[in-house]
mmCIF file of C-alpha atoms in Angstrom:
data_model
loop_
_atom_site.group_PDB
_atom_site.id
_atom_site.type_symbol
_atom_site.label_atom_id
_atom_site.label_comp_id
_atom_site.label_asym_id
_atom_site.label_seq_id
_atom_site.Cartn_x
_atom_site.Cartn_y
_atom_site.Cartn_z
ATOM 1 C CA MET A 1 -21.735 17.941 -27.585
ATOM 2 C CA LEU A 2 -18.852 15.769 -26.383
ATOM 3 C CA ASP A 3 -16.074 17.988 -27.705
ATOM 4 C CA PHE A 4 -14.485 18.031 -24.233
ATOM 5 C CA ILE A 5 -13.764 14.334 -24.846
ATOM 6 C CA TYR A 6 -13.023 14.415 -28.586
ATOM 7 C CA TYR A 7 -10.414 17.164 -28.491
ATOM 8 C CA PRO A 8 -8.147 15.633 -25.790
ATOM 9 C CA VAL A 9 -8.339 12.198 -27.435
ATOM 10 C CA SER A 10 -7.552 13.594 -30.883
ATOM 11 C CA PHE A 11 -4.675 15.663 -29.481
ATOM 12 C CA ILE A 12 -2.958 12.642 -27.891
ATOM 13 C CA LEU A 13 -3.453 10.637 -31.088
ATOM 14 C CA TRP A 14 -2.113 13.543 -33.157
ATOM 15 C CA CYS A 15 1.069 13.737 -31.031
ATOM 16 C CA TRP A 16 1.859 10.035 -31.327
ATOM 17 C CA HIS A 17 1.045 9.969 -35.032
ATOM 18 C CA LYS A 18 3.543 12.776 -35.612
ATOM 19 C CA VAL A 19 6.208 10.845 -33.693
ATOM 20 C CA PHE A 20 5.780 7.572 -35.593
ATOM 21 C CA GLY A 21 5.057 9.390 -38.858
ATOM 22 C CA LEU A 22 8.649 10.631 -38.837
ATOM 23 C CA VAL A 23 9.824 7.008 -38.862
ATOM 24 C CA PHE A 24 7.266 5.138 -41.002
ATOM 25 C CA GLY A 25 5.667 7.995 -42.921
ATOM 26 C CA GLU A 26 2.493 9.899 -42.111
ATOM 27 C CA ALA A 27 0.346 7.925 -44.576
ATOM 28 C CA SER A 28 1.571 4.567 -43.247
ATOM 29 C CA ALA A 29 -0.948 2.323 -41.503
ATOM 30 C CA ILE A 30 1.779 1.273 -39.036
ATOM 31 C CA ALA A 31 2.208 4.892 -37.897
ATOM 32 C CA TRP A 32 -1.523 5.200 -37.255
ATOM 33 C CA ILE A 33 -1.767 1.818 -35.499
ATOM 34 C CA LEU A 34 1.192 2.617 -33.231
ATOM 35 C CA GLY A 35 -0.342 6.033 -32.558
ATOM 36 C CA ILE A 36 -3.585 4.351 -31.408
ATOM 37 C CA ILE A 37 -1.681 1.829 -29.262
ATOM 38 C CA PHE A 38 0.413 4.498 -27.556
ATOM 39 C CA LEU A 39 -2.676 6.621 -27.070
ATOM 40 C CA THR A 40 -4.001 3.677 -25.061
ATOM 41 C CA PHE A 41 -0.752 3.384 -23.095
ATOM 42 C CA THR A 42 -0.802 7.119 -22.332
ATOM 43 C CA VAL A 43 -4.318 7.001 -20.943
ATOM 44 C CA ARG A 44 -3.619 3.854 -18.935
ATOM 45 C CA GLY A 45 -0.398 5.346 -17.598
ATOM 46 C CA ILE A 46 -2.372 8.327 -16.305
ATOM 47 C CA MET A 47 -4.793 5.931 -14.616
ATOM 48 C CA PHE A 48 -2.070 3.721 -13.096
ATOM 49 C CA LYS A 49 -2.336 5.241 -9.610
ATOM 50 C CA PRO A 50 -6.155 4.880 -9.478
ATOM 51 C CA PHE A 51 -5.735 1.280 -10.595
ATOM 52 C CA VAL A 52 -3.348 0.527 -7.713
ATOM 53 C CA ASN A 53 -5.809 2.125 -5.297
ATOM 54 C CA GLN A 54 -8.543 -0.001 -6.841
ATOM 55 C CA VAL A 55 -6.594 -3.220 -6.224
ATOM 56 C CA ARG A 56 -5.797 -2.272 -2.629
ATOM 57 C CA SER A 57 -9.422 -1.312 -1.992
ATOM 58 C CA MET A 58 -10.662 -4.625 -3.361
ATOM 59 C CA LYS A 59 -8.101 -6.487 -1.231
ATOM 60 C CA LYS A 60 -9.304 -4.726 1.929
ATOM 61 C CA MET A 61 -12.941 -5.428 1.085
ATOM 62 C CA GLN A 62 -12.141 -9.116 0.695
ATOM 63 C CA ASP A 63 -10.371 -9.158 4.069
ATOM 64 C CA PHE A 64 -13.383 -7.894 6.038
ATOM 65 C CA ALA A 65 -15.976 -9.664 3.868
ATOM 66 C CA PRO A 66 -16.996 -11.980 6.769
ATOM 67 C CA GLU A 67 -17.896 -8.917 8.853
ATOM 68 C CA MET A 68 -19.992 -7.610 5.972
ATOM 69 C CA LYS A 69 -21.853 -10.913 5.821
ATOM 70 C CA LYS A 70 -22.615 -10.687 9.533
ATOM 71 C CA ILE A 71 -24.047 -7.199 9.086
ATOM 72 C CA GLN A 72 -26.148 -8.338 6.137
ATOM 73 C CA LYS A 73 -27.483 -11.248 8.147
ATOM 74 C CA LYS A 74 -28.098 -9.202 11.288
ATOM 75 C CA TYR A 75 -29.964 -6.364 9.555
ATOM 76 C CA ALA A 76 -31.581 -8.364 6.772
ATOM 77 C CA SER A 77 -34.992 -6.826 7.497
ATOM 78 C CA ASP A 78 -33.730 -3.242 7.905
ATOM 79 C CA ARG A 79 -32.090 -2.095 4.668
ATOM 80 C CA GLN A 80 -31.470 1.423 5.889
ATOM 81 C CA ARG A 81 -29.656 0.286 9.039
ATOM 82 C CA GLN A 82 -27.740 -2.279 7.000
ATOM 83 C CA ALA A 83 -26.494 0.390 4.593
ATOM 84 C CA ALA A 84 -25.482 2.643 7.488
ATOM 85 C CA GLU A 85 -23.537 -0.150 9.195
ATOM 86 C CA MET A 86 -21.843 -1.083 5.929
ATOM 87 C CA GLN A 87 -20.718 2.501 5.390
ATOM 88 C CA LYS A 88 -19.428 2.640 8.956
ATOM 89 C CA LEU A 89 -17.458 -0.577 8.453
ATOM 90 C CA GLN A 90 -15.970 0.659 5.187
ATOM 91 C CA LYS A 91 -14.991 3.938 6.817
ATOM 92 C CA GLU A 92 -13.259 2.127 9.686
ATOM 93 C CA HIS A 93 -11.166 0.093 7.213
ATOM 94 C CA GLY A 94 -10.484 3.094 4.970
ATOM 95 C CA VAL A 95 -12.229 1.648 1.903
ATOM 96 C CA ASN A 96 -13.954 3.723 -0.759
ATOM 97 C CA PRO A 97 -16.295 1.583 -2.909
ATOM 98 C CA LEU A 98 -16.261 4.164 -5.700
ATOM 99 C CA GLY A 99 -12.463 3.920 -5.914
ATOM 100 C CA SER A 100 -12.713 0.423 -7.409
ATOM 101 C CA CYS A 101 -14.937 1.696 -10.246
ATOM 102 C CA LEU A 102 -12.912 4.800 -11.140
ATOM 103 C CA PRO A 103 -10.479 3.215 -13.672
ATOM 104 C CA MET A 104 -13.330 1.585 -15.561
ATOM 105 C CA LEU A 105 -15.353 4.792 -15.596
ATOM 106 C CA LEU A 106 -12.394 6.756 -16.974
ATOM 107 C CA GLN A 107 -11.924 4.312 -19.867
ATOM 108 C CA ILE A 108 -15.474 4.704 -21.145
ATOM 109 C CA PRO A 109 -15.053 8.336 -22.336
ATOM 110 C CA VAL A 110 -11.759 7.428 -24.032
ATOM 111 C CA PHE A 111 -13.422 4.525 -25.829
ATOM 112 C CA ILE A 112 -16.313 6.719 -26.998
ATOM 113 C CA GLY A 113 -14.021 9.571 -28.020
ATOM 114 C CA LEU A 114 -11.605 7.389 -29.995
ATOM 115 C CA ASN A 115 -14.473 5.628 -31.772
ATOM 116 C CA HIS A 116 -15.927 8.979 -32.863
ATOM 117 C CA VAL A 117 -12.585 10.496 -33.917
ATOM 118 C CA LEU A 118 -11.617 7.487 -36.055
ATOM 119 C CA ARG A 119 -14.984 7.368 -37.785
ATOM 120 C CA ALA A 120 -15.006 11.151 -38.299
ATOM 121 C CA PHE A 121 -12.008 10.818 -40.637
ATOM 122 C CA THR A 122 -14.292 9.248 -43.283
ATOM 123 C CA MET A 123 -17.480 11.178 -42.468
ATOM 124 C CA PRO A 124 -18.250 13.923 -45.006
ATOM 125 C CA PRO A 125 -18.903 17.413 -43.634
ATOM 126 C CA PRO A 126 -22.545 18.550 -43.298
ATOM 127 C CA GLY A 127 -22.308 21.026 -46.178
ATOM 128 C CA GLY A 128 -20.642 18.547 -48.530
ATOM 129 C CA GLY A 129 -17.252 18.826 -50.157
ATOM 130 C CA PRO A 130 -13.887 17.531 -48.930
ATOM 131 C CA LYS A 131 -13.215 17.177 -45.255
ATOM 132 C CA THR A 132 -10.880 19.941 -44.130
ATOM 133 C CA GLU A 133 -10.335 19.090 -40.462
ATOM 134 C CA ASN A 134 -11.027 16.565 -37.756
ATOM 135 C CA TYR A 135 -10.599 18.240 -34.383
ATOM 136 C CA PHE A 136 -6.781 18.564 -33.979
ATOM 137 C CA PHE A 137 -6.084 17.002 -37.371
ATOM 138 C CA THR A 138 -5.724 19.193 -40.451
ATOM 139 C CA GLN A 139 -6.861 18.358 -43.982
ATOM 140 C CA HIS A 140 -3.424 16.916 -44.720
ATOM 141 C CA ASP A 141 -3.696 14.607 -41.703
ATOM 142 C CA VAL A 142 -7.181 13.529 -42.758
ATOM 143 C CA GLN A 143 -5.933 12.566 -46.221
ATOM 144 C CA SER A 144 -3.013 10.629 -44.736
ATOM 145 C CA TYR A 145 -5.432 8.638 -42.574
ATOM 146 C CA VAL A 146 -7.754 7.893 -45.514
ATOM 147 C CA ASN A 147 -4.819 6.725 -47.640
ATOM 148 C CA ALA A 148 -3.412 4.555 -44.800
ATOM 149 C CA LYS A 149 -4.774 1.059 -45.338
ATOM 150 C CA LEU A 150 -4.056 -2.273 -43.679
ATOM 151 C CA PHE A 151 -4.282 -5.072 -46.263
ATOM 152 C CA GLY A 152 -6.365 -2.783 -48.410
ATOM 153 C CA VAL A 153 -8.786 -1.824 -45.617
ATOM 154 C CA ASN A 154 -9.037 1.612 -44.058
ATOM 155 C CA LEU A 155 -8.601 1.789 -40.285
ATOM 156 C CA GLY A 156 -11.907 3.636 -39.888
ATOM 157 C CA GLU A 157 -13.993 0.935 -41.561
ATOM 158 C CA ALA A 158 -15.992 -1.737 -39.737
ATOM 159 C CA VAL A 159 -17.618 -5.012 -40.735
ATOM 160 C CA TYR A 160 -21.070 -3.476 -40.352
ATOM 161 C CA ASN A 161 -22.013 0.185 -40.505
ATOM 162 C CA GLY A 162 -25.612 0.741 -39.529
ATOM 163 C CA VAL A 163 -25.906 1.773 -35.901
ATOM 164 C CA GLY A 164 -25.944 5.544 -35.691
ATOM 165 C CA VAL A 165 -24.413 5.754 -32.188
ATOM 166 C CA VAL A 166 -21.515 3.470 -33.072
ATOM 167 C CA SER A 167 -20.923 4.322 -36.694
ATOM 168 C CA GLY A 168 -21.200 8.067 -36.135
ATOM 169 C CA GLY A 169 -23.682 8.550 -38.964
ATOM 170 C CA ALA A 170 -21.641 6.941 -41.759
ATOM 171 C CA THR A 171 -23.182 7.020 -45.201
ATOM 172 C CA ASN A 172 -22.060 3.574 -46.387
ATOM 173 C CA VAL A 173 -24.562 1.687 -44.216
ATOM 174 C CA GLY A 174 -24.481 -2.111 -44.374
ATOM 175 C CA PHE A 175 -22.020 -5.000 -44.264
ATOM 176 C CA GLN A 176 -18.523 -4.443 -45.549
ATOM 177 C CA TRP A 177 -17.422 -7.982 -46.285
ATOM 178 C CA GLY A 178 -14.036 -6.853 -47.459
ATOM 179 C CA VAL A 179 -13.258 -5.760 -43.888
ATOM 180 C CA LEU A 180 -14.084 -9.165 -42.363
ATOM 181 C CA PRO A 181 -10.774 -10.984 -43.242
ATOM 182 C CA VAL A 182 -8.838 -8.274 -41.406
ATOM 183 C CA ALA A 183 -11.306 -7.596 -38.590
ATOM 184 C CA LEU A 184 -12.180 -11.195 -37.649
ATOM 185 C CA PRO A 185 -8.672 -12.188 -36.359
ATOM 186 C CA LEU A 186 -8.564 -8.970 -34.355
ATOM 187 C CA MET A 187 -12.002 -9.693 -32.905
ATOM 188 C CA ILE A 188 -10.971 -13.210 -31.851
ATOM 189 C CA VAL A 189 -7.707 -12.063 -30.237
ATOM 190 C CA ALA A 190 -9.496 -9.207 -28.460
ATOM 191 C CA SER A 191 -12.095 -11.659 -27.110
ATOM 192 C CA ILE A 192 -9.386 -14.032 -25.802
ATOM 193 C CA ALA A 193 -7.493 -11.131 -24.196
ATOM 194 C CA THR A 194 -10.676 -9.985 -22.467
ATOM 195 C CA HIS A 195 -11.244 -13.498 -21.074
ATOM 196 C CA LEU A 196 -7.660 -13.845 -19.809
ATOM 197 C CA THR A 197 -7.785 -10.449 -18.102
ATOM 198 C CA ALA A 198 -11.062 -11.256 -16.341
ATOM 199 C CA ARG A 199 -9.856 -14.733 -15.389
ATOM 200 C CA HIS A 200 -6.674 -13.400 -13.830
ATOM 201 C CA SER A 201 -8.680 -10.882 -11.812
ATOM 202 C CA VAL A 202 -11.190 -13.496 -10.603
ATOM 203 C CA ALA A 203 -8.359 -15.819 -9.514
ATOM 204 C CA ARG A 204 -7.228 -13.148 -7.035
ATOM 205 C CA GLN A 205 -10.542 -13.077 -5.208
ATOM 206 C CA ASN A 206 -10.855 -14.463 -1.699
ATOM 207 C CA ALA A 207 -13.057 -17.554 -1.520
ATOM 208 C CA ALA A 208 -14.357 -16.513 1.917
ATOM 209 C CA SER A 209 -15.792 -13.316 0.467
ATOM 210 C CA ALA A 210 -17.699 -15.043 -2.334
ATOM 211 C CA THR A 211 -21.414 -14.325 -2.594
ATOM 212 C CA PRO A 212 -24.061 -15.376 -5.142
ATOM 213 C CA GLN A 213 -23.848 -11.914 -6.708
ATOM 214 C CA THR A 214 -20.065 -12.228 -6.969
ATOM 215 C CA ALA A 215 -20.358 -15.591 -8.710
ATOM 216 C CA ILE A 216 -22.768 -14.125 -11.277
ATOM 217 C CA MET A 217 -20.469 -11.168 -11.969
ATOM 218 C CA ASN A 218 -17.479 -13.487 -12.388
ATOM 219 C CA LYS A 219 -19.305 -15.501 -15.038
ATOM 220 C CA LEU A 220 -20.321 -12.328 -16.829
ATOM 221 C CA THR A 221 -16.793 -10.940 -16.937
ATOM 222 C CA MET A 222 -15.130 -14.224 -17.913
ATOM 223 C CA TYR A 223 -17.565 -15.482 -20.564
ATOM 224 C CA ILE A 224 -20.328 -13.042 -21.505
ATOM 225 C CA PHE A 225 -18.123 -9.976 -21.984
ATOM 226 C CA PRO A 226 -15.563 -11.778 -24.214
ATOM 227 C CA LEU A 227 -18.412 -13.192 -26.254
ATOM 228 C CA GLY A 228 -19.834 -9.675 -26.572
ATOM 229 C CA VAL A 229 -16.487 -8.419 -27.896
ATOM 230 C CA LEU A 230 -16.484 -11.191 -30.485
ATOM 231 C CA VAL A 231 -20.024 -10.423 -31.645
ATOM 232 C CA PHE A 232 -20.221 -6.648 -31.333
ATOM 233 C CA GLY A 233 -16.661 -6.214 -32.550
ATOM 234 C CA ALA A 234 -18.200 -6.223 -36.027
ATOM 235 C CA LEU A 235 -19.540 -2.739 -35.245
ATOM 236 C CA PHE A 236 -16.125 -1.365 -34.270
ATOM 237 C CA PRO A 237 -13.694 0.166 -36.772
ATOM 238 C CA LEU A 238 -10.334 -1.531 -37.122
ATOM 239 C CA GLY A 239 -8.555 1.215 -35.213
ATOM 240 C CA LEU A 240 -10.863 0.689 -32.245
ATOM 241 C CA LEU A 241 -10.117 -3.050 -32.260
ATOM 242 C CA PHE A 242 -6.425 -2.213 -31.965
ATOM 243 C CA TYR A 243 -7.295 0.027 -29.028
ATOM 244 C CA TRP A 244 -9.172 -2.858 -27.402
ATOM 245 C CA LEU A 245 -6.217 -5.211 -27.884
ATOM 246 C CA ALA A 246 -3.723 -2.701 -26.472
ATOM 247 C CA ASN A 247 -5.982 -1.930 -23.519
ATOM 248 C CA ASN A 248 -6.402 -5.586 -22.528
ATOM 249 C CA GLY A 249 -2.707 -6.300 -23.012
ATOM 250 C CA TRP A 250 -1.800 -3.369 -20.745
ATOM 251 C CA THR A 251 -4.364 -4.479 -18.139
ATOM 252 C CA LEU A 252 -3.027 -8.037 -18.058
ATOM 253 C CA MET A 253 0.597 -6.979 -17.572
ATOM 254 C CA GLN A 254 -0.369 -4.294 -15.063
ATOM 255 C CA GLN A 255 -2.320 -6.799 -12.974
ATOM 256 C CA ARG A 256 0.630 -9.160 -12.823
ATOM 257 C CA LEU A 257 3.041 -6.435 -11.746
ATOM 258 C CA VAL A 258 0.744 -4.845 -9.163
ATOM 259 C CA TYR A 259 -0.453 -8.140 -7.686
ATOM 260 C CA THR A 260 3.133 -9.399 -7.398
ATOM 261 C CA LYS A 261 4.160 -6.222 -5.596
ATOM 262 C CA ILE A 262 1.213 -6.416 -3.191
ATOM 263 C CA ASP A 263 1.951 -10.093 -2.467
ATOM 264 C CA LYS A 264 5.566 -9.243 -1.610
ATOM 265 C CA GLU A 265 4.461 -6.436 0.719
ATOM 266 C CA GLU A 266 2.016 -8.747 2.481
ATOM 267 C CA ALA A 267 4.662 -11.479 2.832
ATOM 268 C CA ALA A 268 7.117 -8.932 4.282
ATOM 269 C CA ARG A 269 4.534 -7.779 6.841
ATOM 270 C CA LYS A 270 3.843 -11.373 7.896
ATOM 271 C CA ALA A 271 7.565 -12.109 8.232
ATOM 272 C CA GLU A 272 8.070 -8.969 10.318
ATOM 273 C CA ALA A 273 5.176 -9.888 12.618
ATOM 274 C CA ALA A 274 6.536 -13.435 13.030
ATOM 275 C CA GLU A 275 10.003 -12.050 13.846
ATOM 276 C CA LYS A 276 8.550 -9.783 16.528
ATOM 277 C CA ARG A 277 6.687 -12.687 18.113
ATOM 278 C CA ALA A 278 9.852 -14.794 18.061
ATOM 279 C CA THR A 279 11.867 -11.987 19.695
ATOM 280 C CA LEU A 280 9.389 -11.355 22.500
ATOM 281 C CA GLY A 281 8.620 -15.019 23.179
ATOM 282 C CA PRO A 282 10.880 -17.627 24.946
ATOM 283 C CA LYS A 283 13.611 -19.323 22.982
ATOM 284 C CA PRO A 284 12.971 -22.826 21.593
ATOM 285 C CA GLY A 285 13.443 -25.446 24.331
ATOM 286 C CA GLN A 286 13.625 -22.896 27.124
ATOM 287 C CA LYS A 287 11.460 -23.717 30.163
ATOM 288 C CA PRO A 288 9.741 -20.893 31.976
ATOM 289 C CA THR A 289 11.222 -20.212 35.436
ATOM 290 C CA ALA A 290 8.646 -20.305 38.225
ATOM 291 C CA PRO A 291 9.301 -18.806 41.711
ATOM 292 C CA LYS A 292 10.008 -21.211 44.559
ATOM 293 C CA VAL A 293 7.423 -21.971 47.180
ATOM 294 C CA GLY A 294 7.510 -19.357 49.944
ATOM 295 C CA GLN A 295 10.054 -17.214 48.132
ATOM 296 C CA LYS A 296 9.556 -13.513 48.719
ATOM 297 C CA PRO A 297 9.834 -11.151 45.813
ATOM 298 C CA VAL A 298 13.148 -9.403 45.646
ATOM 299 C CA GLN A 299 12.788 -5.731 46.283
ATOM 300 C CA GLN A 300 15.270 -3.248 45.087
ATOM 301 C CA LYS A 301 17.092 -1.371 47.846
ATOM 302 C CA LYS A 302 16.348 2.245 48.168
ATOM 303 C CA ASN A 303 19.076 4.738 47.518
ATOM 304 C CA GLN A 304 21.083 5.476 50.633
ATOM 305 C CA PRO A 305 21.510 9.147 51.532
ATOM 306 C CA ALA A 306 24.793 10.596 50.523
ATOM 307 C CA GLN A 307 27.391 10.775 53.260
ATOM 308 C CA THR A 308 28.782 14.107 54.302
ATOM 309 C CA GLY A 309 32.425 14.910 54.167
ATOM 310 C CA SER A 310 32.784 14.585 57.939
ATOM 311 C CA GLN A 311 31.282 11.075 57.819
ATOM 312 C CA LYS A 312 33.548 9.926 55.020
ATOM 313 C CA LYS A 313 36.665 11.230 56.750
ATOM 314 C CA VAL A 314 38.409 8.724 59.024
ATOM 315 C CA THR A 315 41.163 9.796 61.420
ATOM 316 C CA LYS A 316 43.254 8.051 63.994
ATOM 317 C CA ALA A 317 42.917 8.444 67.730
ATOM 318 C CA GLY A 318 44.529 11.497 69.178
ATOM 319 C CA SER A 319 44.187 13.489 65.969
ATOM 320 C CA ALA A 320 42.970 17.019 66.286
ATOM 321 C CA HIS A 321 40.634 16.655 63.271
ATOM 322 C CA GLY A 322 38.208 13.957 64.314
ATOM 323 C CA PHE A 323 37.211 11.066 66.540
ATOM 324 C CA ALA A 324 38.942 7.735 66.740
ATOM 325 C CA GLN A 325 37.458 4.955 64.606
ATOM 326 C CA THR A 326 37.883 1.311 65.603
ATOM 327 C CA THR A 327 37.236 -1.795 63.548
ATOM 328 C CA PRO A 328 35.401 -4.848 64.889
ATOM 329 C CA ALA A 329 38.691 -6.788 65.083
ATOM 330 C CA GLU A 330 40.310 -4.104 67.209
ATOM 331 C CA ALA A 331 37.277 -3.978 69.510
ATOM 332 C CA ALA A 332 37.429 -7.746 70.058
ATOM 333 C CA ALA A 333 41.162 -7.569 70.834
ATOM 334 C CA ALA A 334 40.608 -4.747 73.328
ATOM 335 C CA ALA A 335 37.888 -6.708 75.119
ATOM 336 C CA ALA A 336 40.173 -9.736 75.409
ATOM 337 C CA ALA A 337 43.011 -7.602 76.809
ATOM 338 C CA ALA A 338 40.683 -6.012 79.348
ATOM 339 C CA LYS A 339 39.662 -9.367 80.681
ATOM 340 C CA ALA A 340 43.264 -10.479 80.853
ATOM 341 C CA ASP A 341 44.329 -7.438 82.909
ATOM 342 C CA GLY A 342 41.332 -7.609 85.200
ATOM 343 C CA ALA A 343 39.995 -4.237 84.108
ATOM 344 C CA THR A 344 36.421 -3.416 84.791
ATOM 345 C CA ALA A 345 33.872 -2.207 82.289
ATOM 346 C CA ALA A 346 33.394 1.028 84.210
ATOM 347 C CA GLU A 347 36.785 2.370 83.192
ATOM 348 C CA PRO A 348 36.092 2.740 79.507
ATOM 349 C CA ALA A 349 32.615 3.955 80.354
ATOM 350 C CA SER A 350 34.007 6.681 82.574
ATOM 351 C CA ALA A 351 36.544 7.503 79.907
ATOM 352 C CA ASP A 352 33.795 7.865 77.348
ATOM 353 C CA ALA A 353 31.807 10.085 79.698
ATOM 354 C CA GLY A 354 34.806 12.257 80.258
ATOM 355 C CA SER A 355 35.447 12.550 76.555
ATOM 356 C CA GLN A 356 31.855 13.550 75.824
ATOM 357 C CA ASN A 357 31.909 16.281 78.487
ATOM 358 C CA GLY A 358 35.085 17.703 77.047
ATOM 359 C CA SER A 359 37.135 16.964 80.218
ATOM 360 C CA LYS A 360 40.828 17.717 80.217
ATOM 361 C CA ASP A 361 41.629 14.498 82.170
ATOM 362 C CA ASN A 362 41.878 12.560 78.963
ATOM 363 C CA GLY A 363 45.577 13.055 78.878
ATOM 364 C CA THR A 364 45.660 15.065 75.683
ATOM 365 C CA GLY A 365 44.689 18.499 76.865
ATOM 366 C CA VAL A 366 42.308 18.843 73.932
ATOM 367 C CA PRO A 367 38.626 18.776 74.810
ATOM 368 C CA GLY A 368 36.445 16.285 72.942
ATOM 369 C CA LEU A 369 39.241 13.880 72.011
ATOM 370 C CA LEU A 370 39.326 10.304 73.098
ATOM 371 C CA LYS A 371 41.823 8.879 75.412
ATOM 372 C CA ASP A 372 44.292 6.213 74.342
ATOM 373 C CA SER A 373 42.686 3.827 76.733
ATOM 374 C CA THR A 374 39.465 4.058 74.700
ATOM 375 C CA ARG A 375 41.202 2.629 71.642
ATOM 376 C CA LYS A 376 43.260 0.111 73.585
ATOM 377 C CA SER A 377 41.321 -0.661 76.695
ATOM 378 C CA GLY A 378 43.175 -2.110 79.648
ATOM 379 C CA ARG A 379 46.598 -0.974 78.622
ATOM 380 C CA LYS A 380 48.547 1.379 80.828
ATOM 381 C CA ARG A 381 50.056 4.559 79.491
ATOM 382 C CA ARG A 382 53.796 4.445 79.383
#
């Protein structure tokens, strides 16, 4: 019925058993225990990315938990509207609630499959006779597992065999007291590991997002679940207890690594935001400069039109290529000389009129050119 689970689990276990069997021997209990442990590491390594997404999703949900509380309070009487608003809020923040449950859901089939495969090593076939195969394991592999014992106890045995779902229909129903000295230390260590894993996860929760339901779940995961491992661990075969220990050990180390990485990323983002604020803001001790009373805003001058070549070109008086150009100093000197000589203002005016009309009386014989008296007014031509 669940062969789609049993075959992949048995194949991974078969691969690792072959690897460690080359070192410790195929019938060695150490080879089988290491095979179970590395089966756990393989499955958890495949689920590493979903676990990281789970942690990030939980972190985001804790950040906008106050908004969720407001929605719950606002639509307390309308459950349908409340659910719609919650989905809208989760979509805006990019949070998938199912993503936080995916790693746990993927571990359940592995747990069920490994429990069945380990117990199937000692289960007789329906028609009787010796067991010839166990999914990917051949008859030789089955015999090596049966002969592999830890302190005289087979890895497929449990303290109590009597529950059909857990024991897989084993024939030796009842308490196996010879298994207790080996199983009890494993049960205690597995219970402590479960408590430490749950405690480390609860310590990461945001106090602002705490709800009565959250507090109940935290107590269940930190105390009730470890107690359940201690009590119901008597129903698990020894190999499954090693799986539980390896799984909790991996989870604890993975949480520390992932949480440390996320904390560093968040600290880097905060430092970058603070640096941007410091760059855009005024320097320490610098006073803001306010405009003076009545001061007009400074306007930028418009671009002046480009001058033509004829405007840029400056020539002297009497030149055949342009008009005479005088500076302000020369104009002032000419005015002073005109007053000194008693010249009238009509003379330069008449000279200018003659020059504009292109008269030949300007003394140069070239129409349009200025007379020397225009540049040096009041002086007589020699």
